[in-house]
Coordinates of N, CA and C and ligand atoms in Angstrom, one line a residue:
M1 N 9.9 18.2 -35.2 CA 9.4 18.0 -36.6 C 8.3 19.1 -36.9
I2 N 8.3 19.5 -38.1 CA 7.3 20.5 -38.5 C 6.5 19.9 -39.7
Q3 N 5.2 19.9 -39.5 CA 4.4 19.5 -40.7 C 3.6 20.7 -41.1
I4 N 3.7 21.1 -42.4 CA 3.1 22.2 -43.0 C 2.0 21.7 -43.9
F5 N 0.7 22.0 -43.6 CA -0.4 21.5 -44.4 C -0.9 22.6 -45.3
E6 N -1.5 22.1 -46.4 CA -2.1 23.1 -47.4 C -3.2 23.9 -46.7
N7 N -3.9 23.3 -45.8 CA -5.1 24.0 -45.2 C -5.4 23.3 -43.9
T8 N -6.3 24.0 -43.2 CA -6.6 23.5 -41.8 C -7.4 22.2 -41.8
Q9 N -8.1 21.9 -42.9 CA -8.8 20.6 -43.0 C -7.8 19.5 -43.0
Q10 N -6.8 19.6 -43.8 CA -5.8 18.6 -43.9 C -5.1 18.5 -42.5
L11 N -4.8 19.6 -41.9 CA -4.1 19.6 -40.6 C -5.0 18.9 -39.6
T12 N -6.3 19.2 -39.6 CA -7.2 18.5 -38.6 C -7.3 17.0 -38.8
E13 N -7.3 16.6 -40.1 CA -7.4 15.2 -40.4 C -6.1 14.5 -39.9
A14 N -5.0 15.1 -40.1 CA -3.7 14.6 -39.7 C -3.6 14.5 -38.2
A15 N -4.1 15.5 -37.5 CA -4.1 15.5 -36.0 C -5.0 14.4 -35.5
A16 N -6.1 14.2 -36.2 CA -7.0 13.2 -35.7 C -6.4 11.8 -35.9
A17 N -5.7 11.6 -37.0 CA -5.0 10.4 -37.3 C -3.9 10.1 -36.2
L18 N -3.2 11.2 -35.9 CA -2.2 11.0 -34.8 C -2.8 10.6 -33.5
F19 N -3.9 11.3 -33.2 CA -4.6 11.0 -31.9 C -5.1 9.5 -31.9
I20 N -5.7 9.1 -33.0 CA -6.2 7.7 -33.1 C -5.1 6.7 -33.1
D21 N -4.1 6.9 -33.9 CA -3.0 6.0 -34.0 C -2.3 5.8 -32.6
T22 N -2.1 7.0 -32.0 CA -1.4 6.9 -30.7 C -2.3 6.2 -29.6
A23 N -3.6 6.5 -29.7 CA -4.5 5.8 -28.8 C -4.5 4.3 -29.0
K24 N -4.6 3.9 -30.3 CA -4.6 2.4 -30.6 C -3.4 1.8 -30.1
E25 N -2.2 2.4 -30.3 CA -0.9 1.8 -29.9 C -0.8 1.7 -28.4
A26 N -1.2 2.8 -27.7 CA -1.1 2.8 -26.3 C -2.1 1.8 -25.6
I27 N -3.3 1.7 -26.2 CA -4.3 0.7 -25.6 C -3.8 -0.7 -25.9
A28 N -3.3 -0.9 -27.1 CA -2.8 -2.3 -27.4 C -1.6 -2.7 -26.4
K29 N -0.8 -1.7 -26.1 CA 0.4 -2.0 -25.3 C 0.1 -1.9 -23.8
N30 N -0.7 -0.9 -23.4 CA -0.9 -0.7 -21.9 C -2.3 -0.8 -21.5
N31 N -3.2 -1.1 -22.4 CA -4.6 -1.2 -22.1 C -5.2 0.2 -21.6
K32 N -4.5 1.3 -21.9 CA -5.0 2.6 -21.7 C -4.3 3.6 -22.5
F33 N -4.9 4.8 -22.7 CA -4.4 5.9 -23.5 C -4.5 7.2 -22.6
T34 N -3.4 7.8 -22.3 CA -3.4 9.0 -21.5 C -3.1 10.2 -22.4
V35 N -4.0 11.2 -22.3 CA -3.9 12.3 -23.2 C -4.2 13.6 -22.4
A36 N -3.4 14.7 -22.7 CA -3.7 16.0 -22.2 C -4.2 16.9 -23.3
L37 N -5.4 17.4 -23.1 CA -6.0 18.3 -24.2 C -5.5 19.7 -24.0
T38 N -5.6 20.4 -25.1 CA -5.2 21.8 -25.0 C -6.5 22.7 -25.0
G39 N -6.3 23.9 -24.5 CA -7.4 24.9 -24.5 C -7.3 25.7 -25.8
G40 N -8.0 26.9 -25.7 CA -8.0 27.8 -26.8 C -8.9 27.3 -28.0
S41 N -8.8 27.9 -29.1 CA -9.7 27.6 -30.2 C -9.1 26.6 -31.2
S42 N -7.7 26.4 -31.2 CA -7.1 25.6 -32.2 C -7.6 24.1 -32.2
P43 N -7.9 23.5 -31.0 CA -8.3 22.1 -31.1 C -9.8 21.8 -31.5
I44 N -10.6 22.9 -31.6 CA -12.0 22.7 -31.8 C -12.3 21.8 -33.0
A45 N -11.7 22.1 -34.1 CA -12.0 21.3 -35.3 C -11.6 19.9 -35.1
L46 N -10.5 19.7 -34.4 CA -10.0 18.3 -34.1 C -11.0 17.6 -33.3
H47 N -11.5 18.3 -32.2 CA -12.5 17.7 -31.3 C -13.7 17.3 -32.1
N48 N -14.2 18.2 -32.9 CA -15.4 17.9 -33.7 C -15.3 16.7 -34.6
L49 N -14.1 16.6 -35.2 CA -13.8 15.4 -36.1 C -13.7 14.1 -35.3
L50 N -13.1 14.2 -34.2 CA -12.9 13.0 -33.3 C -14.3 12.6 -32.8
A51 N -15.2 13.5 -32.6 CA -16.5 13.2 -32.1 C -17.5 12.7 -33.1
S52 N -17.1 12.9 -34.4 CA -18.0 12.5 -35.5 C -18.1 10.9 -35.5
A53 N -19.2 10.4 -36.0 CA -19.6 9.0 -35.9 C -18.4 8.1 -36.4
D54 N -18.0 8.5 -37.6 CA -16.9 7.6 -38.3 C -15.7 7.6 -37.4
Y55 N -15.3 8.7 -36.9 CA -14.0 8.7 -36.2 C -14.1 8.1 -34.8
Q56 N -15.2 8.5 -34.0 CA -15.2 8.1 -32.6 C -15.2 6.6 -32.5
Q57 N -15.8 5.9 -33.5 CA -15.9 4.5 -33.3 C -14.5 3.8 -33.4
M58 N -13.5 4.6 -33.9 CA -12.1 4.0 -34.0 C -11.4 3.9 -32.7
I59 N -12.0 4.5 -31.7 CA -11.2 4.6 -30.4 C -12.1 3.9 -29.3
D60 N -11.4 3.1 -28.5 CA -12.0 2.4 -27.3 C -12.0 3.4 -26.2
W61 N -13.1 4.3 -26.1 CA -13.1 5.5 -25.2 C -13.1 5.0 -23.7
K62 N -13.5 3.8 -23.5 CA -13.5 3.3 -22.1 C -12.0 3.3 -21.5
K63 N -11.1 3.2 -22.5 CA -9.6 3.1 -22.1 C -8.9 4.4 -22.3
V64 N -9.6 5.5 -22.5 CA -9.0 6.8 -22.7 C -9.1 7.6 -21.4
Y65 N -8.0 8.2 -21.0 CA -7.9 9.0 -19.7 C -7.5 10.4 -20.1
V66 N -8.4 11.4 -19.8 CA -8.2 12.7 -20.3 C -7.8 13.7 -19.1
F67 N -6.8 14.4 -19.4 CA -6.3 15.5 -18.5 C -6.3 16.7 -19.4
W68 N -5.9 17.9 -18.8 CA -5.7 19.1 -19.6 C -4.3 19.6 -19.5
G69 N -3.8 20.3 -20.5 CA -2.4 20.9 -20.4 C -2.5 22.1 -19.6
D70 N -3.6 22.8 -19.6 CA -3.8 24.0 -18.7 C -5.2 24.4 -18.7
E71 N -5.5 25.3 -17.7 CA -6.9 25.7 -17.6 C -6.9 27.2 -17.0
R72 N -7.9 27.9 -17.4 CA -8.1 29.2 -16.8 C -8.9 28.9 -15.5
W73 N -8.6 29.6 -14.4 CA -9.2 29.2 -13.2 C -10.6 30.0 -13.1
V74 N -11.5 29.5 -13.9 CA -12.8 30.1 -14.0 C -13.9 29.0 -13.8
P75 N -15.1 29.2 -13.4 CA -16.1 28.2 -13.3 C -16.4 27.4 -14.6
F76 N -16.8 26.2 -14.4 CA -17.0 25.3 -15.6 C -18.0 26.0 -16.6
E77 N -18.9 26.8 -16.1 CA -19.9 27.4 -17.0 C -19.4 28.6 -17.7
D78 N -18.2 29.1 -17.4 CA -17.6 30.3 -17.9 C -17.1 30.0 -19.4
D79 N -17.5 30.8 -20.3 CA -17.1 30.6 -21.7 C -15.6 30.6 -21.9
R80 N -14.8 31.0 -20.9 CA -13.3 31.0 -21.1 C -12.8 29.6 -20.7
S81 N -13.6 28.8 -20.1 CA -13.2 27.5 -19.5 C -12.8 26.5 -20.6
N82 N -11.5 26.0 -20.5 CA -11.1 25.0 -21.5 C -11.9 23.7 -21.3
T83 N -12.3 23.5 -20.0 CA -13.1 22.2 -19.7 C -14.4 22.3 -20.4
K84 N -15.1 23.5 -20.3 CA -16.4 23.7 -21.0 C -16.2 23.4 -22.5
M85 N -15.2 24.0 -23.1 CA -15.0 23.9 -24.5 C -14.8 22.4 -24.9
A86 N -14.0 21.7 -24.1 CA -13.7 20.3 -24.4 C -15.0 19.4 -24.3
F87 N -15.8 19.7 -23.3 CA -17.0 18.9 -23.1 C -18.0 19.2 -24.3
E88 N -18.1 20.5 -24.6 CA -19.1 20.8 -25.7 C -18.7 20.3 -27.1
T89 N -17.3 20.3 -27.3 CA -16.9 19.9 -28.7 C -16.5 18.4 -28.8
L90 N -16.3 17.7 -27.6 CA -15.8 16.4 -27.7 C -16.4 15.5 -26.6
L91 N -16.1 15.7 -25.4 CA -16.4 14.8 -24.3 C -17.8 14.5 -24.1
N92 N -18.7 15.4 -24.4 CA -20.2 15.1 -24.3 C -20.7 14.2 -25.4
H93 N -19.8 14.0 -26.4 CA -20.3 13.3 -27.6 C -19.6 11.9 -27.8
V94 N -18.8 11.5 -26.9 CA -18.1 10.2 -27.0 C -18.3 9.4 -25.7
P95 N -18.3 8.1 -25.8 CA -18.6 7.2 -24.7 C -17.5 7.0 -23.7
I96 N -16.9 8.1 -23.2 CA -15.8 8.1 -22.3 C -16.4 8.1 -20.9
P97 N -16.0 7.2 -20.0 CA -16.5 7.2 -18.6 C -16.1 8.5 -17.9
E98 N -17.1 9.0 -17.2 CA -16.8 10.3 -16.4 C -15.6 10.2 -15.5
E99 N -15.4 9.0 -14.9 CA -14.3 8.8 -14.0 C -12.9 8.8 -14.7
N100 N -13.0 8.8 -16.0 CA -11.7 8.9 -16.8 C -11.3 10.3 -17.1
I101 N -12.1 11.2 -16.7 CA -11.9 12.6 -17.1 C -11.4 13.4 -15.8
Y102 N -10.2 14.0 -15.9 CA -9.6 14.7 -14.8 C -9.7 16.2 -15.1
N103 N -10.8 16.8 -14.6 CA -11.0 18.3 -14.9 C -9.8 19.0 -14.2
M104 N -9.4 20.1 -14.8 CA -8.2 20.8 -14.2 C -8.7 22.1 -13.5
Y105 N -9.9 22.0 -12.9 CA -10.5 23.1 -12.2 C -11.3 22.5 -11.0
S106 N -11.3 23.2 -9.9 CA -12.0 22.7 -8.7 C -12.9 23.9 -8.2
E107 N -14.1 23.6 -7.8 CA -15.0 24.7 -7.2 C -14.7 24.9 -5.8
T108 N -13.9 24.0 -5.2 CA -13.7 24.2 -3.7 C -12.2 24.4 -3.4
A109 N -11.3 23.8 -4.1 CA -9.9 23.9 -3.7 C -9.3 25.2 -4.2
S110 N -8.2 25.6 -3.6 CA -7.5 26.8 -4.1 C -6.7 26.3 -5.4
P111 N -6.3 27.2 -6.3 CA -5.6 26.8 -7.5 C -4.3 26.1 -7.1
E112 N -3.6 26.6 -6.1 CA -2.3 26.0 -5.7 C -2.5 24.6 -5.2
A113 N -3.5 24.5 -4.3 CA -3.8 23.1 -3.7 C -4.2 22.2 -4.8
Y114 N -5.0 22.7 -5.7 CA -5.5 21.8 -6.7 C -4.4 21.3 -7.7
A115 N -3.4 22.2 -7.9 CA -2.3 21.8 -8.7 C -1.5 20.6 -8.1
T116 N -1.4 20.6 -6.8 CA -0.8 19.5 -6.0 C -1.6 18.2 -6.2
Q117 N -3.0 18.4 -6.1 CA -3.9 17.3 -6.3 C -3.8 16.7 -7.7
Y118 N -3.7 17.6 -8.7 CA -3.7 17.2 -10.1 C -2.4 16.4 -10.4
E119 N -1.3 16.9 -9.7 CA 0.0 16.1 -9.9 C -0.2 14.7 -9.4
A120 N -0.8 14.6 -8.2 CA -1.0 13.3 -7.6 C -1.9 12.4 -8.5
D121 N -2.9 13.0 -9.2 CA -3.8 12.3 -10.1 C -3.0 11.8 -11.3
I122 N -2.1 12.6 -11.8 CA -1.2 12.2 -12.9 C -0.4 11.1 -12.5
K123 N 0.2 11.1 -11.3 CA 1.1 10.0 -10.8 C 0.3 8.7 -10.8
K124 N -1.0 8.9 -10.3 CA -1.9 7.7 -10.1 C -2.3 7.1 -11.5
V125 N -2.7 7.9 -12.4 CA -3.3 7.4 -13.6 C -2.3 7.3 -14.8
V126 N -1.5 8.3 -15.0 CA -0.5 8.3 -16.1 C 0.7 7.4 -15.7
G127 N 1.1 7.5 -14.4 CA 2.2 6.7 -13.9 C 3.2 7.5 -13.1
E128 N 3.9 6.9 -12.3 CA 4.9 7.6 -11.4 C 6.0 8.4 -12.3
D129 N 6.1 7.9 -13.6 CA 7.1 8.6 -14.4 C 6.4 9.8 -15.1
G130 N 5.1 9.9 -15.1 CA 4.4 11.1 -15.6 C 4.5 11.1 -17.2
V131 N 4.7 10.0 -17.8 CA 4.8 10.0 -19.3 C 3.5 9.9 -20.0
F132 N 3.0 11.0 -20.4 CA 1.7 10.9 -21.2 C 1.9 10.3 -22.6
D133 N 0.9 9.6 -23.0 CA 1.0 9.1 -24.4 C 1.0 10.2 -25.4
L134 N 0.1 11.2 -25.1 CA 0.0 12.3 -26.1 C -0.3 13.6 -25.3
I135 N 0.4 14.7 -25.6 CA 0.0 16.0 -25.0 C -0.3 16.9 -26.2
L136 N -1.5 17.3 -26.3 CA -1.9 18.3 -27.4 C -1.6 19.7 -26.8
L137 N -1.1 20.6 -27.6 CA -0.8 22.0 -27.2 C -1.3 22.9 -28.3
G138 N -1.5 24.1 -28.0 CA -1.6 25.2 -28.9 C -0.5 26.1 -28.7
M139 N -0.5 27.2 -29.5 CA 0.6 28.2 -29.2 C 0.0 29.6 -29.4
G140 N 0.2 30.5 -28.5 CA -0.4 31.8 -28.6 C 0.5 32.7 -29.6
D141 N -0.1 33.8 -30.0 CA 0.7 34.7 -30.9 C 1.8 35.4 -30.2
D142 N 2.0 35.1 -28.9 CA 3.2 35.6 -28.2 C 4.2 34.5 -28.0
G143 N 3.8 33.3 -28.5 CA 4.8 32.2 -28.4 C 4.6 31.4 -27.1
H144 N 3.5 31.7 -26.3 CA 3.3 30.9 -25.1 C 2.6 29.5 -25.5
T145 N 2.7 28.6 -24.7 CA 2.0 27.3 -24.9 C 1.5 26.8 -23.5
A146 N 0.5 26.0 -23.5 CA -0.2 25.7 -22.2 C -0.4 27.1 -21.5
S147 N -0.1 27.2 -20.2 CA -0.1 28.5 -19.6 C 1.3 28.9 -19.2
L148 N 2.2 28.6 -20.1 CA 3.6 29.0 -19.9 C 3.8 30.3 -20.7
F149 N 3.5 31.4 -20.0 CA 3.5 32.7 -20.6 C 4.9 33.4 -20.5
P150 N 5.2 34.3 -21.4 CA 6.5 34.9 -21.4 C 6.8 35.6 -20.1
H151 N 8.0 35.5 -19.6 CA 8.5 36.2 -18.4 C 7.7 35.9 -17.2
T152 N 7.3 34.6 -17.1 CA 6.6 34.2 -15.8 C 7.6 33.2 -15.1
A153 N 7.4 33.2 -13.8 CA 8.3 32.4 -12.9 C 8.2 30.9 -13.3
I154 N 7.1 30.5 -13.7 CA 6.8 29.1 -14.0 C 7.7 28.5 -15.1
L155 N 8.3 29.4 -15.9 CA 9.2 29.0 -17.0 C 10.4 28.3 -16.4
A156 N 10.8 28.7 -15.2 CA 12.0 28.2 -14.6 C 11.7 27.0 -13.7
E157 N 10.4 26.6 -13.6 CA 10.1 25.5 -12.7 C 10.7 24.2 -13.2
D158 N 11.5 23.6 -12.4 CA 12.2 22.3 -12.9 C 11.9 21.1 -12.0
K159 N 10.9 21.3 -11.0 CA 10.6 20.1 -10.2 C 9.1 19.8 -10.3
K160 N 8.3 20.8 -10.1 CA 6.8 20.5 -10.1 C 6.3 20.1 -11.5
W161 N 5.3 19.2 -11.5 CA 4.7 18.8 -12.8 C 3.5 19.7 -13.1
V162 N 2.9 20.2 -12.1 CA 1.7 21.1 -12.3 C 1.9 22.3 -11.3
D163 N 1.5 23.5 -11.8 CA 1.5 24.6 -10.9 C 0.5 25.6 -11.3
A164 N 0.2 26.5 -10.3 CA -0.9 27.5 -10.6 C -0.3 28.9 -10.2
Y165 N -0.7 29.9 -10.9 CA -0.2 31.2 -10.6 C -1.1 32.3 -11.1
Y166 N -1.0 33.5 -10.6 CA -1.9 34.6 -11.0 C -1.2 35.3 -12.2
L167 N -2.0 35.3 -13.3 CA -1.5 35.8 -14.6 C -2.0 37.3 -14.7
E168 N -1.1 38.2 -14.3 CA -1.5 39.6 -14.2 C -2.2 40.1 -15.5
P169 N -1.6 40.0 -16.7 CA -2.2 40.6 -17.9 C -3.6 40.1 -18.1
Q170 N -3.9 38.9 -17.6 CA -5.3 38.4 -17.9 C -6.2 38.5 -16.6
S171 N -5.6 39.0 -15.5 CA -6.3 39.1 -14.2 C -7.0 37.9 -13.9
M172 N -6.3 36.8 -14.0 CA -6.9 35.5 -13.6 C -5.8 34.5 -13.2
Y173 N -6.2 33.5 -12.4 CA -5.3 32.4 -12.1 C -5.3 31.5 -13.3
R174 N -4.1 30.9 -13.5 CA -3.9 29.8 -14.5 C -3.4 28.6 -13.8
I175 N -3.7 27.4 -14.2 CA -3.1 26.2 -13.7 C -2.6 25.5 -14.9
T176 N -1.4 24.9 -14.8 CA -0.7 24.4 -16.1 C 0.2 23.3 -15.8
L177 N 0.4 22.4 -16.8 CA 1.5 21.4 -16.7 C 2.7 22.3 -16.9
T178 N 3.8 21.8 -16.3 CA 5.1 22.6 -16.5 C 5.9 22.0 -17.6
A179 N 6.9 22.7 -18.1 CA 7.7 22.2 -19.2 C 8.4 20.9 -18.9
P180 N 8.9 20.6 -17.6 CA 9.5 19.3 -17.4 C 8.5 18.2 -17.5
L181 N 7.3 18.4 -17.2 CA 6.3 17.3 -17.3 C 6.0 17.1 -18.8
I182 N 5.7 18.2 -19.5 CA 5.3 18.1 -20.9 C 6.4 17.4 -21.7
N183 N 7.7 17.7 -21.3 CA 8.8 17.1 -22.1 C 9.0 15.7 -21.8
K184 N 8.3 15.1 -20.9 CA 8.4 13.6 -20.6 C 7.5 12.9 -21.6
A185 N 6.6 13.5 -22.2 CA 5.6 12.8 -23.0 C 6.2 12.0 -24.2
K186 N 5.5 10.9 -24.6 CA 5.9 10.1 -25.7 C 5.6 10.9 -27.0
N187 N 4.5 11.7 -27.0 CA 4.2 12.5 -28.2 C 3.7 13.9 -27.8
I188 N 4.2 14.9 -28.4 CA 3.7 16.3 -28.2 C 3.3 16.8 -29.5
A189 N 2.1 17.3 -29.7 CA 1.7 17.8 -30.9 C 1.2 19.3 -30.7
V190 N 1.8 20.2 -31.3 CA 1.4 21.6 -31.2 C 0.6 22.0 -32.4
L191 N -0.7 22.3 -32.2 CA -1.6 22.7 -33.3 C -1.5 24.2 -33.3
T192 N -0.9 24.7 -34.4 CA -0.8 26.2 -34.5 C -0.8 26.6 -35.9
F193 N -1.8 27.4 -36.3 CA -2.1 27.7 -37.7 C -2.7 29.1 -37.8
G194 N -2.7 29.6 -39.0 CA -3.3 30.9 -39.2 C -2.3 32.1 -39.2
D195 N -2.7 33.2 -39.8 CA -1.9 34.3 -40.0 C -1.3 34.9 -38.7
K196 N -2.2 34.8 -37.6 CA -1.8 35.4 -36.3 C -0.6 34.8 -35.7
K197 N -0.3 33.5 -36.2 CA 0.8 32.8 -35.5 C 2.1 32.9 -36.3
T198 N 2.1 33.6 -37.4 CA 3.3 33.6 -38.3 C 4.6 34.0 -37.6
D199 N 4.5 35.2 -37.0 CA 5.7 35.7 -36.4 C 6.2 34.9 -35.2
A200 N 5.2 34.5 -34.4 CA 5.6 33.6 -33.2 C 6.2 32.3 -33.6
L201 N 5.6 31.7 -34.7 CA 6.2 30.4 -35.1 C 7.6 30.6 -35.7
Y202 N 7.8 31.7 -36.4 CA 9.2 31.9 -36.9 C 10.1 32.1 -35.8
E203 N 9.8 32.9 -34.8 CA 10.7 33.2 -33.7 C 10.9 31.9 -32.9
V204 N 9.9 31.1 -32.7 CA 10.0 29.9 -31.9 C 10.9 28.9 -32.6
L205 N 10.7 28.7 -33.9 CA 11.4 27.7 -34.6 C 12.8 28.1 -35.2
E206 N 12.9 29.4 -35.6 CA 14.1 29.8 -36.3 C 14.7 31.1 -35.8
G207 N 14.1 31.7 -34.7 CA 14.6 32.9 -34.2 C 15.7 32.6 -33.1
E208 N 16.3 33.6 -32.5 CA 17.2 33.5 -31.4 C 16.6 32.6 -30.3
R209 N 17.5 31.8 -29.7 CA 16.9 31.1 -28.5 C 16.6 32.1 -27.4
N210 N 15.4 32.1 -27.0 CA 15.0 33.1 -26.0 C 13.7 32.6 -25.4
P211 N 13.7 31.5 -24.6 CA 12.5 30.9 -24.1 C 11.7 31.8 -23.1
Q212 N 12.4 32.8 -22.5 CA 11.6 33.7 -21.6 C 10.7 34.5 -22.5
E213 N 11.1 34.8 -23.7 CA 10.2 35.6 -24.6 C 9.3 34.7 -25.4
Y214 N 9.8 33.5 -25.8 CA 9.0 32.6 -26.6 C 9.0 31.2 -25.9
P215 N 8.2 31.1 -24.9 CA 8.2 29.8 -24.1 C 8.0 28.5 -24.8
S216 N 7.4 28.6 -26.0 CA 7.3 27.3 -26.8 C 8.6 26.8 -27.1
Q217 N 9.7 27.6 -27.0 CA 11.0 27.0 -27.2 C 11.5 26.1 -26.2
L218 N 10.7 26.0 -25.1 CA 11.0 25.1 -24.0 C 10.6 23.7 -24.3
L219 N 9.8 23.5 -25.4 CA 9.4 22.2 -25.8 C 10.5 21.4 -26.4
A220 N 11.0 20.4 -25.6 CA 12.1 19.6 -26.1 C 12.0 18.2 -25.4
P221 N 11.2 17.3 -26.0 CA 10.9 16.0 -25.3 C 12.2 15.2 -25.1
S222 N 12.3 14.7 -23.9 CA 13.6 13.9 -23.5 C 13.7 12.6 -24.3
H223 N 12.5 12.0 -24.5 CA 12.6 10.7 -25.2 C 11.5 10.6 -26.3
G224 N 10.5 11.5 -26.3 CA 9.4 11.4 -27.2 C 9.5 12.2 -28.4
K225 N 8.4 12.3 -29.1 CA 8.4 13.1 -30.4 C 7.6 14.4 -30.3
L226 N 8.2 15.4 -30.9 CA 7.5 16.7 -30.9 C 7.2 17.1 -32.3
V227 N 5.9 17.4 -32.6 CA 5.6 17.9 -33.9 C 4.8 19.2 -33.9
F228 N 5.2 20.2 -34.6 CA 4.4 21.4 -34.8 C 3.5 21.1 -36.0
M229 N 2.3 21.1 -35.9 CA 1.3 20.9 -37.0 C 0.8 22.3 -37.4
T230 N 1.2 22.8 -38.6 CA 0.9 24.1 -39.0 C 0.4 24.2 -40.4
D231 N 0.1 25.4 -40.8 CA -0.4 25.6 -42.2 C 0.4 26.6 -42.9
Q232 N 0.1 26.8 -44.2 CA 0.9 27.7 -45.1 C 1.0 29.1 -44.4
A233 N -0.2 29.6 -43.9 CA -0.3 30.9 -43.4 C 0.7 31.1 -42.2
A234 N 0.7 30.2 -41.3 CA 1.5 30.4 -40.1 C 3.0 30.1 -40.4
A235 N 3.2 29.4 -41.5 CA 4.6 28.9 -41.8 C 5.3 29.9 -42.8
K236 N 4.6 30.9 -43.2 CA 5.1 31.7 -44.4 C 6.4 32.4 -44.1
R237 N 6.8 32.6 -42.9 CA 8.2 33.3 -42.7 C 9.3 32.2 -42.5
L238 N 8.9 31.0 -42.4 CA 9.9 30.0 -42.1 C 10.9 29.8 -43.4
K239 N 12.2 29.8 -43.1 CA 13.1 29.8 -44.2 C 13.6 28.4 -44.5
K240 N 13.8 27.6 -43.4 CA 14.3 26.3 -43.6 C 13.3 25.4 -44.3
S241 N 13.8 24.3 -44.9 CA 12.8 23.4 -45.5 C 12.5 22.3 -44.5
Y242 N 11.3 22.0 -44.4 CA 10.9 21.0 -43.4 C 10.2 19.8 -44.1
Ligands
6PG301 O1 -5.8 28.0 -22.2 C1 -5.2 28.5 -23.2 O2 -5.4 29.6 -23.6 C2 -4.5 27.5 -24.1 O3 -4.2 26.4 -23.6 C3 -3.4 28.2 -24.7 O4 -2.1 27.8 -24.5 C4 -3.7 28.2 -26.2 O5 -3.3 26.9 -26.7 C5 -3.0 29.3 -26.9 O6 -3.4 30.5 -26.3 C6 -3.5 29.3 -28.4 O7 -4.9 29.7 -28.4 P1 -5.7 29.6 -29.7 O8 -5.8 28.1 -30.0 O9 -7.1 30.1 -29.3 O10 -5.0 30.4 -30.8

């Protein structure tokens, strides 16, 4: 599904409503809400809104379990860290127990070893089926999502739920949920807006099928719901009516 909003304020409010509604439903049903946060800049407005007094009181944060969709393998204090961004914009401002937060970076383990540990944590907290209640994603201007970058071996990964690899163009390790795990989720929301995403969004949604070039085309939930939450600027090349 594609939702095209007039502006990013409306998109942010809709994303917050999705987060809150999904959380309430999951907590009512399973007494917990499992969510994977996205990195990048797209979720910052959403985080700030969820952290605001009016919004944060709508969620029972003691029952929220936070993972990440991907992380740059850099120290927590590094400005490129998705963990740092999430704490600064959301997690430091809501009453979520520290033990409910599963950082996707370790100061001691290797990226590969930690990926194995992270998968075990997902099995323990999310469940043996690995079905997250909500996975938030962004999309790069090259069509990548999480750390599923074009023409990387991880795009073909069909068994592991989490993996780490050295991303040459960025000269850094990345750790990421894989497409098979992401596609298990009950809800996947891709927050992608702004002029820079116009061409990638068109190619992902209406271009030739070419997931090696546009990895966001791998998003195809087996049982859950997928929504691209976008704005007029990013959607301006889309021809179909949504
Ligand atoms: O670690 C990351 O970089 C992200 O998880 C990545 O997948 C991000 O969502 C896109 O690159 C979009 O980034 P922006 O939101 O900054 O445009």
